[in-house]
mmCIF file with all atom_site columns, C-alpha atoms in Angstrom:
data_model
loop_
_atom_site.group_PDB
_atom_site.id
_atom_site.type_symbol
_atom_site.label_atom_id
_atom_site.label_alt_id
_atom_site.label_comp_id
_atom_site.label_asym_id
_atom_site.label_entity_id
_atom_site.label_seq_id
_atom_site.pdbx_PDB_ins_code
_atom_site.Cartn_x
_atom_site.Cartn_y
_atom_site.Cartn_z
_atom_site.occupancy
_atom_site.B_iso_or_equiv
_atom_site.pdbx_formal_charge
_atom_site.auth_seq_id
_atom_site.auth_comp_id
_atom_site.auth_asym_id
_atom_site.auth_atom_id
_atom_site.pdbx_PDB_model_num
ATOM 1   C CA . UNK A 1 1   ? -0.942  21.261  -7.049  1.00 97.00 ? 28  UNK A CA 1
ATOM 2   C CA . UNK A 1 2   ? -1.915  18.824  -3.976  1.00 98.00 ? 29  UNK A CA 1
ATOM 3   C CA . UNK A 1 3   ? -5.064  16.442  -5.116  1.00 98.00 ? 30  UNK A CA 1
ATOM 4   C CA . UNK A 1 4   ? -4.962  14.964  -1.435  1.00 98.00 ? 31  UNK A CA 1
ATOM 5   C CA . UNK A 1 5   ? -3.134  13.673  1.288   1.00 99.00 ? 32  UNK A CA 1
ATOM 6   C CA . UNK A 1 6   ? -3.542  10.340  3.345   1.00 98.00 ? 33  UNK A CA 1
ATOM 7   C CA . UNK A 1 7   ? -1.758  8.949   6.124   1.00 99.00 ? 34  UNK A CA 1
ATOM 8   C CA . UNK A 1 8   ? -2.019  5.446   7.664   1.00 99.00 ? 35  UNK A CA 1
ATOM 9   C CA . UNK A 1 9   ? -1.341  4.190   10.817  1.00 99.00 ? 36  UNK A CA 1
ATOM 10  C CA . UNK A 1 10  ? -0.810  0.366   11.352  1.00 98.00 ? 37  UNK A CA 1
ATOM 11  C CA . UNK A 1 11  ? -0.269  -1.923  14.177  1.00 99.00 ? 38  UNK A CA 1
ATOM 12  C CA . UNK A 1 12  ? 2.189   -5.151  13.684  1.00 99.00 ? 39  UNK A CA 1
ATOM 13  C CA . UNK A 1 13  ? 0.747   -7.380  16.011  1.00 98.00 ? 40  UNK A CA 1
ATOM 14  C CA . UNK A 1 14  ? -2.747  -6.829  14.642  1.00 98.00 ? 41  UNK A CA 1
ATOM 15  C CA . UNK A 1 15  ? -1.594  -7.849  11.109  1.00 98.00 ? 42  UNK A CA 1
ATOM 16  C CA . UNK A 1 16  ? 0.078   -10.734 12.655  1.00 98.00 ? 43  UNK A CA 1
ATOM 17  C CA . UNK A 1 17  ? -2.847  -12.183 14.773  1.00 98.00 ? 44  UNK A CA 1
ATOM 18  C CA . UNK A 1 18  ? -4.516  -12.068 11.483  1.00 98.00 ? 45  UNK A CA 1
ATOM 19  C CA . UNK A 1 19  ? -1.932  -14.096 9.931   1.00 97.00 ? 46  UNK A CA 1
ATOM 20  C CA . UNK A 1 20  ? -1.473  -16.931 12.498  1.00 97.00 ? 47  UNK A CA 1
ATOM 21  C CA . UNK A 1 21  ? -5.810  -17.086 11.957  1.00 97.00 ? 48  UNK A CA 1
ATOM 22  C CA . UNK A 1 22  ? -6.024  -16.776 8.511   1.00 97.00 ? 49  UNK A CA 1
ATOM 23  C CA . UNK A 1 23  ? -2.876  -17.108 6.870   1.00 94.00 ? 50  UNK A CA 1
ATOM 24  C CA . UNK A 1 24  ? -1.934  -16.576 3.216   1.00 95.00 ? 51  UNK A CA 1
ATOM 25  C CA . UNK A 1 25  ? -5.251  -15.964 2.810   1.00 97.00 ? 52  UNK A CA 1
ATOM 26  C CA . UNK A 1 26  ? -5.343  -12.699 4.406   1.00 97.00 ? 53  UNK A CA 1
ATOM 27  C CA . UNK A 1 27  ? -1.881  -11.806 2.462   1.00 98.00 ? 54  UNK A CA 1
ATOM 28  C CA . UNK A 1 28  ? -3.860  -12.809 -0.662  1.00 98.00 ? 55  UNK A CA 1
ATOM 29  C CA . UNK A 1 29  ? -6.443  -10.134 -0.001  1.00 97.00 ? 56  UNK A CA 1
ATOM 30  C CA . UNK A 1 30  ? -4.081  -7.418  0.511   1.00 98.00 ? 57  UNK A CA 1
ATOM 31  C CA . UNK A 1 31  ? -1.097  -7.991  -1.891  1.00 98.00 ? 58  UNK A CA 1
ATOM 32  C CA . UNK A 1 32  ? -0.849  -8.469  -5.390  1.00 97.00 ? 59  UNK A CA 1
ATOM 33  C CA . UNK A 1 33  ? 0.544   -11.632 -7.389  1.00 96.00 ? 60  UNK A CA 1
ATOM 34  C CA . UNK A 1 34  ? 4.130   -9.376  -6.970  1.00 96.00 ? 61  UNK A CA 1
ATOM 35  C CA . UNK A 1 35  ? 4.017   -8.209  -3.676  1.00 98.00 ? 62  UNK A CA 1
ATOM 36  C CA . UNK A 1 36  ? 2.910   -11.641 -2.655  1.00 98.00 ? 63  UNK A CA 1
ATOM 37  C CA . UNK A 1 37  ? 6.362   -13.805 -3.917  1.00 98.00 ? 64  UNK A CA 1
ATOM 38  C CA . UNK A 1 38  ? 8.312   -11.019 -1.854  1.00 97.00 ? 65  UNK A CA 1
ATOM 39  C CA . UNK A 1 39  ? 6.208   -11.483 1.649   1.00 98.00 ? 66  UNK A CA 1
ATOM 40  C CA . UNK A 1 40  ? 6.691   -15.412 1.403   1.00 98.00 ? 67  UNK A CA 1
ATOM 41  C CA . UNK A 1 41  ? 10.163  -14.619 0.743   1.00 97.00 ? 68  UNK A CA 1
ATOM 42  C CA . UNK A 1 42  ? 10.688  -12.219 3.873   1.00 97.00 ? 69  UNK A CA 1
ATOM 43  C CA . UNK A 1 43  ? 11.731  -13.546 7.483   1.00 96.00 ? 70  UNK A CA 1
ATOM 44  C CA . UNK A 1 44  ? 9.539   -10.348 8.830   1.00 96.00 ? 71  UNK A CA 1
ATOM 45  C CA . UNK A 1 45  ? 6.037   -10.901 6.964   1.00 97.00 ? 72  UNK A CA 1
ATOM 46  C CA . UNK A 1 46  ? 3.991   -9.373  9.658   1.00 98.00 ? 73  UNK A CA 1
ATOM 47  C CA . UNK A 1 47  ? 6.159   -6.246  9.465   1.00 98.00 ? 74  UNK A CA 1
ATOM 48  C CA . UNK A 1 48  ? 5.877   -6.677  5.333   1.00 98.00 ? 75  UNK A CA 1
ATOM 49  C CA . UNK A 1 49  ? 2.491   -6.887  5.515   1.00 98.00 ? 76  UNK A CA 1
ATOM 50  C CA . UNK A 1 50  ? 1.663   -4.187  7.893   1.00 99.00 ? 77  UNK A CA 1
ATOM 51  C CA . UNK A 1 51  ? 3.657   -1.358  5.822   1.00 99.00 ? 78  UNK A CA 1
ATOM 52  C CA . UNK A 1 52  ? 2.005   -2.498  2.671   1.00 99.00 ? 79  UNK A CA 1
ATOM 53  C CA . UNK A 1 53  ? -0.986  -2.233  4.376   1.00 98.00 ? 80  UNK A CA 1
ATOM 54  C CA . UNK A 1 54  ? -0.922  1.198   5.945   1.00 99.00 ? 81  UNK A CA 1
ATOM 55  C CA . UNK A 1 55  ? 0.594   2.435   2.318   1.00 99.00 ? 82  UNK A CA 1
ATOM 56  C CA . UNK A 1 56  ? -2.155  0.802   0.659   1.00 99.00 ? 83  UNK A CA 1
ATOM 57  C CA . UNK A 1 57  ? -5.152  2.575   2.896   1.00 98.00 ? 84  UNK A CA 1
ATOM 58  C CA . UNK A 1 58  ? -2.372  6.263   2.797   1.00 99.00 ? 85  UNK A CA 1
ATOM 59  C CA . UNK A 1 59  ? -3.316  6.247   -0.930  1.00 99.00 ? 86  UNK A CA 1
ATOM 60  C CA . UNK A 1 60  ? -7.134  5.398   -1.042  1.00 98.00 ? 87  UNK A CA 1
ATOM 61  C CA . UNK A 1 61  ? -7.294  8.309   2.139   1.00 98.00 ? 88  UNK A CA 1
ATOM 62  C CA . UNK A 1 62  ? -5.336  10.758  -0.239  1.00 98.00 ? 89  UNK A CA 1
ATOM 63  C CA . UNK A 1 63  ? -7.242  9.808   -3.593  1.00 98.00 ? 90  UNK A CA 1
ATOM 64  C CA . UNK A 1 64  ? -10.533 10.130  -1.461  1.00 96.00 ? 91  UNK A CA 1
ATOM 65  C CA . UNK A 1 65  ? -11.981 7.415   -2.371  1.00 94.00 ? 92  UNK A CA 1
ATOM 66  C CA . UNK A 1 66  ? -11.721 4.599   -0.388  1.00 93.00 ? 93  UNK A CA 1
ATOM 67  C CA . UNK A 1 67  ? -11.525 1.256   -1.609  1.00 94.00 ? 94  UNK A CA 1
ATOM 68  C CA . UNK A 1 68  ? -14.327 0.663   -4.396  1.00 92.00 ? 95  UNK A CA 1
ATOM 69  C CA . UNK A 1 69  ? -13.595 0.172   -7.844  1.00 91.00 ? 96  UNK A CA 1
ATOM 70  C CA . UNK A 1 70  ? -11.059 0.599   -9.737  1.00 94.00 ? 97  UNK A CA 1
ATOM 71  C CA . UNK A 1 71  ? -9.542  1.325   -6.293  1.00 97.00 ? 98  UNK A CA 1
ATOM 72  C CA . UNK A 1 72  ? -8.319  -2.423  -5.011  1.00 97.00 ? 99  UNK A CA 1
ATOM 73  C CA . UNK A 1 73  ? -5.801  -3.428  -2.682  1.00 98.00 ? 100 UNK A CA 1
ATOM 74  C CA . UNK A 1 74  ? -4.388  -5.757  -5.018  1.00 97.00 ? 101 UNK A CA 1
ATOM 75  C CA . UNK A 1 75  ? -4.241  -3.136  -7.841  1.00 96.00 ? 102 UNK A CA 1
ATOM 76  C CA . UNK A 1 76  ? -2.082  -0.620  -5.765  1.00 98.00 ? 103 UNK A CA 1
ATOM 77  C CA . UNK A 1 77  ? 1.446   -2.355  -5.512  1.00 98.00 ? 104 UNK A CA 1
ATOM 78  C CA . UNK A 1 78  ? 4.426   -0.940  -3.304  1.00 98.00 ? 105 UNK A CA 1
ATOM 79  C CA . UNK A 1 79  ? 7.400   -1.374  -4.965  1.00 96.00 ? 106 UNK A CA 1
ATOM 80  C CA . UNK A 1 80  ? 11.082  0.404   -4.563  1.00 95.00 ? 107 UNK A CA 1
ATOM 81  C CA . UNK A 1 81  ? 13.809  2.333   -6.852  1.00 96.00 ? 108 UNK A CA 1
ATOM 82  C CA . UNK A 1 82  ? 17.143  1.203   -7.391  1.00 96.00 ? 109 UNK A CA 1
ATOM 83  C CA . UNK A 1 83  ? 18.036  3.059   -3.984  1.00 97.00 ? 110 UNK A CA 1
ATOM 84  C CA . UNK A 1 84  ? 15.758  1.778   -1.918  1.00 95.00 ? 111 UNK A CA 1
ATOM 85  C CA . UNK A 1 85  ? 12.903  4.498   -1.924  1.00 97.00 ? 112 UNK A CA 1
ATOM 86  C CA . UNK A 1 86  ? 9.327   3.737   -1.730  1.00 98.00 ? 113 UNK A CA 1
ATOM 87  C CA . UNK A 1 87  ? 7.131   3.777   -4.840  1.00 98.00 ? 114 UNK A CA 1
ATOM 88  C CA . UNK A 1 88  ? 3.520   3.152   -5.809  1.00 98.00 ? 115 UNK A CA 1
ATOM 89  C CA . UNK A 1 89  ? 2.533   1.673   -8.990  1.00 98.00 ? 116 UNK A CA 1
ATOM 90  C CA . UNK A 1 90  ? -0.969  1.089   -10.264 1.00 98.00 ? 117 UNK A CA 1
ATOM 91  C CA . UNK A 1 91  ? -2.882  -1.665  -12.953 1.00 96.00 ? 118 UNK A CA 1
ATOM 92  C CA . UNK A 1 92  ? -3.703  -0.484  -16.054 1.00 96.00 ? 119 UNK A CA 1
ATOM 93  C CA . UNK A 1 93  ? -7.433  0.333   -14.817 1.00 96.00 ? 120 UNK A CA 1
ATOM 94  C CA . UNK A 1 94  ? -6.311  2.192   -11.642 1.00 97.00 ? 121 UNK A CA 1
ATOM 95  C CA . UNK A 1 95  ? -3.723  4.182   -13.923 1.00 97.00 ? 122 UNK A CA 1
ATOM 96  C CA . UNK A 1 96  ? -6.430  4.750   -16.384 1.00 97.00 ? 123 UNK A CA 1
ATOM 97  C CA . UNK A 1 97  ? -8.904  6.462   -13.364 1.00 97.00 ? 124 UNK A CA 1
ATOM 98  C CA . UNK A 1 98  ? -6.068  8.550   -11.773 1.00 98.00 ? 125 UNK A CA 1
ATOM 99  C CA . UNK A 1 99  ? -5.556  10.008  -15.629 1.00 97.00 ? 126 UNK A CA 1
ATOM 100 C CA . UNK A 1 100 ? -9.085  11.049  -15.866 1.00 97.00 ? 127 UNK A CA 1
ATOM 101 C CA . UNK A 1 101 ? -8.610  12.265  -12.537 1.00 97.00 ? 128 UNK A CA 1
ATOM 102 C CA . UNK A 1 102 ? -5.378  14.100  -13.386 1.00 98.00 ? 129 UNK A CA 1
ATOM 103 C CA . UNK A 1 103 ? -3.169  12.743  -10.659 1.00 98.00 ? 130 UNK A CA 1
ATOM 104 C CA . UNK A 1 104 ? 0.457   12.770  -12.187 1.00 96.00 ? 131 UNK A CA 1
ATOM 105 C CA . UNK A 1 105 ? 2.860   12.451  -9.860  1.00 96.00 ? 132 UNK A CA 1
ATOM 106 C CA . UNK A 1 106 ? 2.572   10.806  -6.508  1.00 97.00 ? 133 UNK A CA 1
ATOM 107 C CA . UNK A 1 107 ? 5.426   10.488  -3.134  1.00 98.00 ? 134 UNK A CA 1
ATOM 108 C CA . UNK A 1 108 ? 5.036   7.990   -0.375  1.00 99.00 ? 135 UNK A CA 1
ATOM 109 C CA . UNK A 1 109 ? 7.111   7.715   2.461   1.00 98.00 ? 136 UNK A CA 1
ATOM 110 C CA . UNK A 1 110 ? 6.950   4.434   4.472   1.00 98.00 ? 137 UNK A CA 1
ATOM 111 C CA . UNK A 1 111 ? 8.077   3.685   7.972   1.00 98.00 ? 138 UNK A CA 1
ATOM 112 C CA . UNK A 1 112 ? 8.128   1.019   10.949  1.00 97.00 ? 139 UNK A CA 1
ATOM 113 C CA . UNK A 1 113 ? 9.180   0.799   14.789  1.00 96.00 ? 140 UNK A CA 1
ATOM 114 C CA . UNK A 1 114 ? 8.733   -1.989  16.849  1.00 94.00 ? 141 UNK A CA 1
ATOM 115 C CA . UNK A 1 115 ? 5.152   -2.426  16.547  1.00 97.00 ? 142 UNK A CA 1
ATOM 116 C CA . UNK A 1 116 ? 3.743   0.369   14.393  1.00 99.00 ? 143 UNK A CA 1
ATOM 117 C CA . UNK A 1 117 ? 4.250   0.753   11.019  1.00 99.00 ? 144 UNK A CA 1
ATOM 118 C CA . UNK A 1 118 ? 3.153   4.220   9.256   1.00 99.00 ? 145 UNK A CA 1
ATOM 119 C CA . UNK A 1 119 ? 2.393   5.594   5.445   1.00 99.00 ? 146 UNK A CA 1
ATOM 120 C CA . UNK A 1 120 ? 2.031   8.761   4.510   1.00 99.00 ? 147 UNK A CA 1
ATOM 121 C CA . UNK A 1 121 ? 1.235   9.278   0.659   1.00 99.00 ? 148 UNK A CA 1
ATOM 122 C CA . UNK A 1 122 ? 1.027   12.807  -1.189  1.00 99.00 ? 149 UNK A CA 1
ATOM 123 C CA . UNK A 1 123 ? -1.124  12.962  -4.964  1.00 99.00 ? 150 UNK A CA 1
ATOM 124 C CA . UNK A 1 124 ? -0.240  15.670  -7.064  1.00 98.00 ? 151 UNK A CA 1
ATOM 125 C CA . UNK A 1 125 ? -2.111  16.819  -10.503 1.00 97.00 ? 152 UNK A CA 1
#
């Protein structure tokens, strides 16, 4: 059954006029320690960013929550399967809260054009 639904909507240059004034700062805020070695690592990091960033605020929409604890932007990491798919993965603490909340499956899709970049993330119990 459907726990909730979230959707994010994200603008590239807005990510990356917050970059050029705060720089790896900002990134710090929003990624965590593994997310982080792959943005320094891309030739696109605005673009990078921005998807990780509209995926990130897709899953605090659909969980309903927001972002208060144990729901962090550095404890929600984007990651991808061995063909390329989008996946979430979660802390121990944030794993531990969607348990009690009996979220067990979740599906994101992730995409970008020219200057937007979009999330759309689907919780399941």
């Amino acid at each position: 059954m459907i726990f909730g639904i979230g959707t994010d909507v994200v603008e590239v240059s807005r990510i990356h006029e917050s970059i050029e004034k705060f720089g790896d700062t900002f990134a710090r805020r929003i990624l965590s320690d593994s997310e982080f070695e792959s943005y320094l690592k891309s030739s696109t990091q605005s673009r990078f960013l921005a998807k990780r960033f509209a995926a990130k605020e897709a899953f605090a929409k659909a969980l309903g929550t927001g972002f208060r604890s144990p729901v962090r932007f550095q404890n929600i990491i984007v990651g991808h399967d061995d063909l390329g798919k989008p996946i979430l993965e979660f802390d121990e603490e944030l794993k531990d809260f969607l348990k009690q909340k009996n979220i067990l499956s979740q599906h994101i899709s992730i995409s970008d054009e020219k200057n937007i970049a979009t999330a759309f993330v689907v919780l399941e119990t």
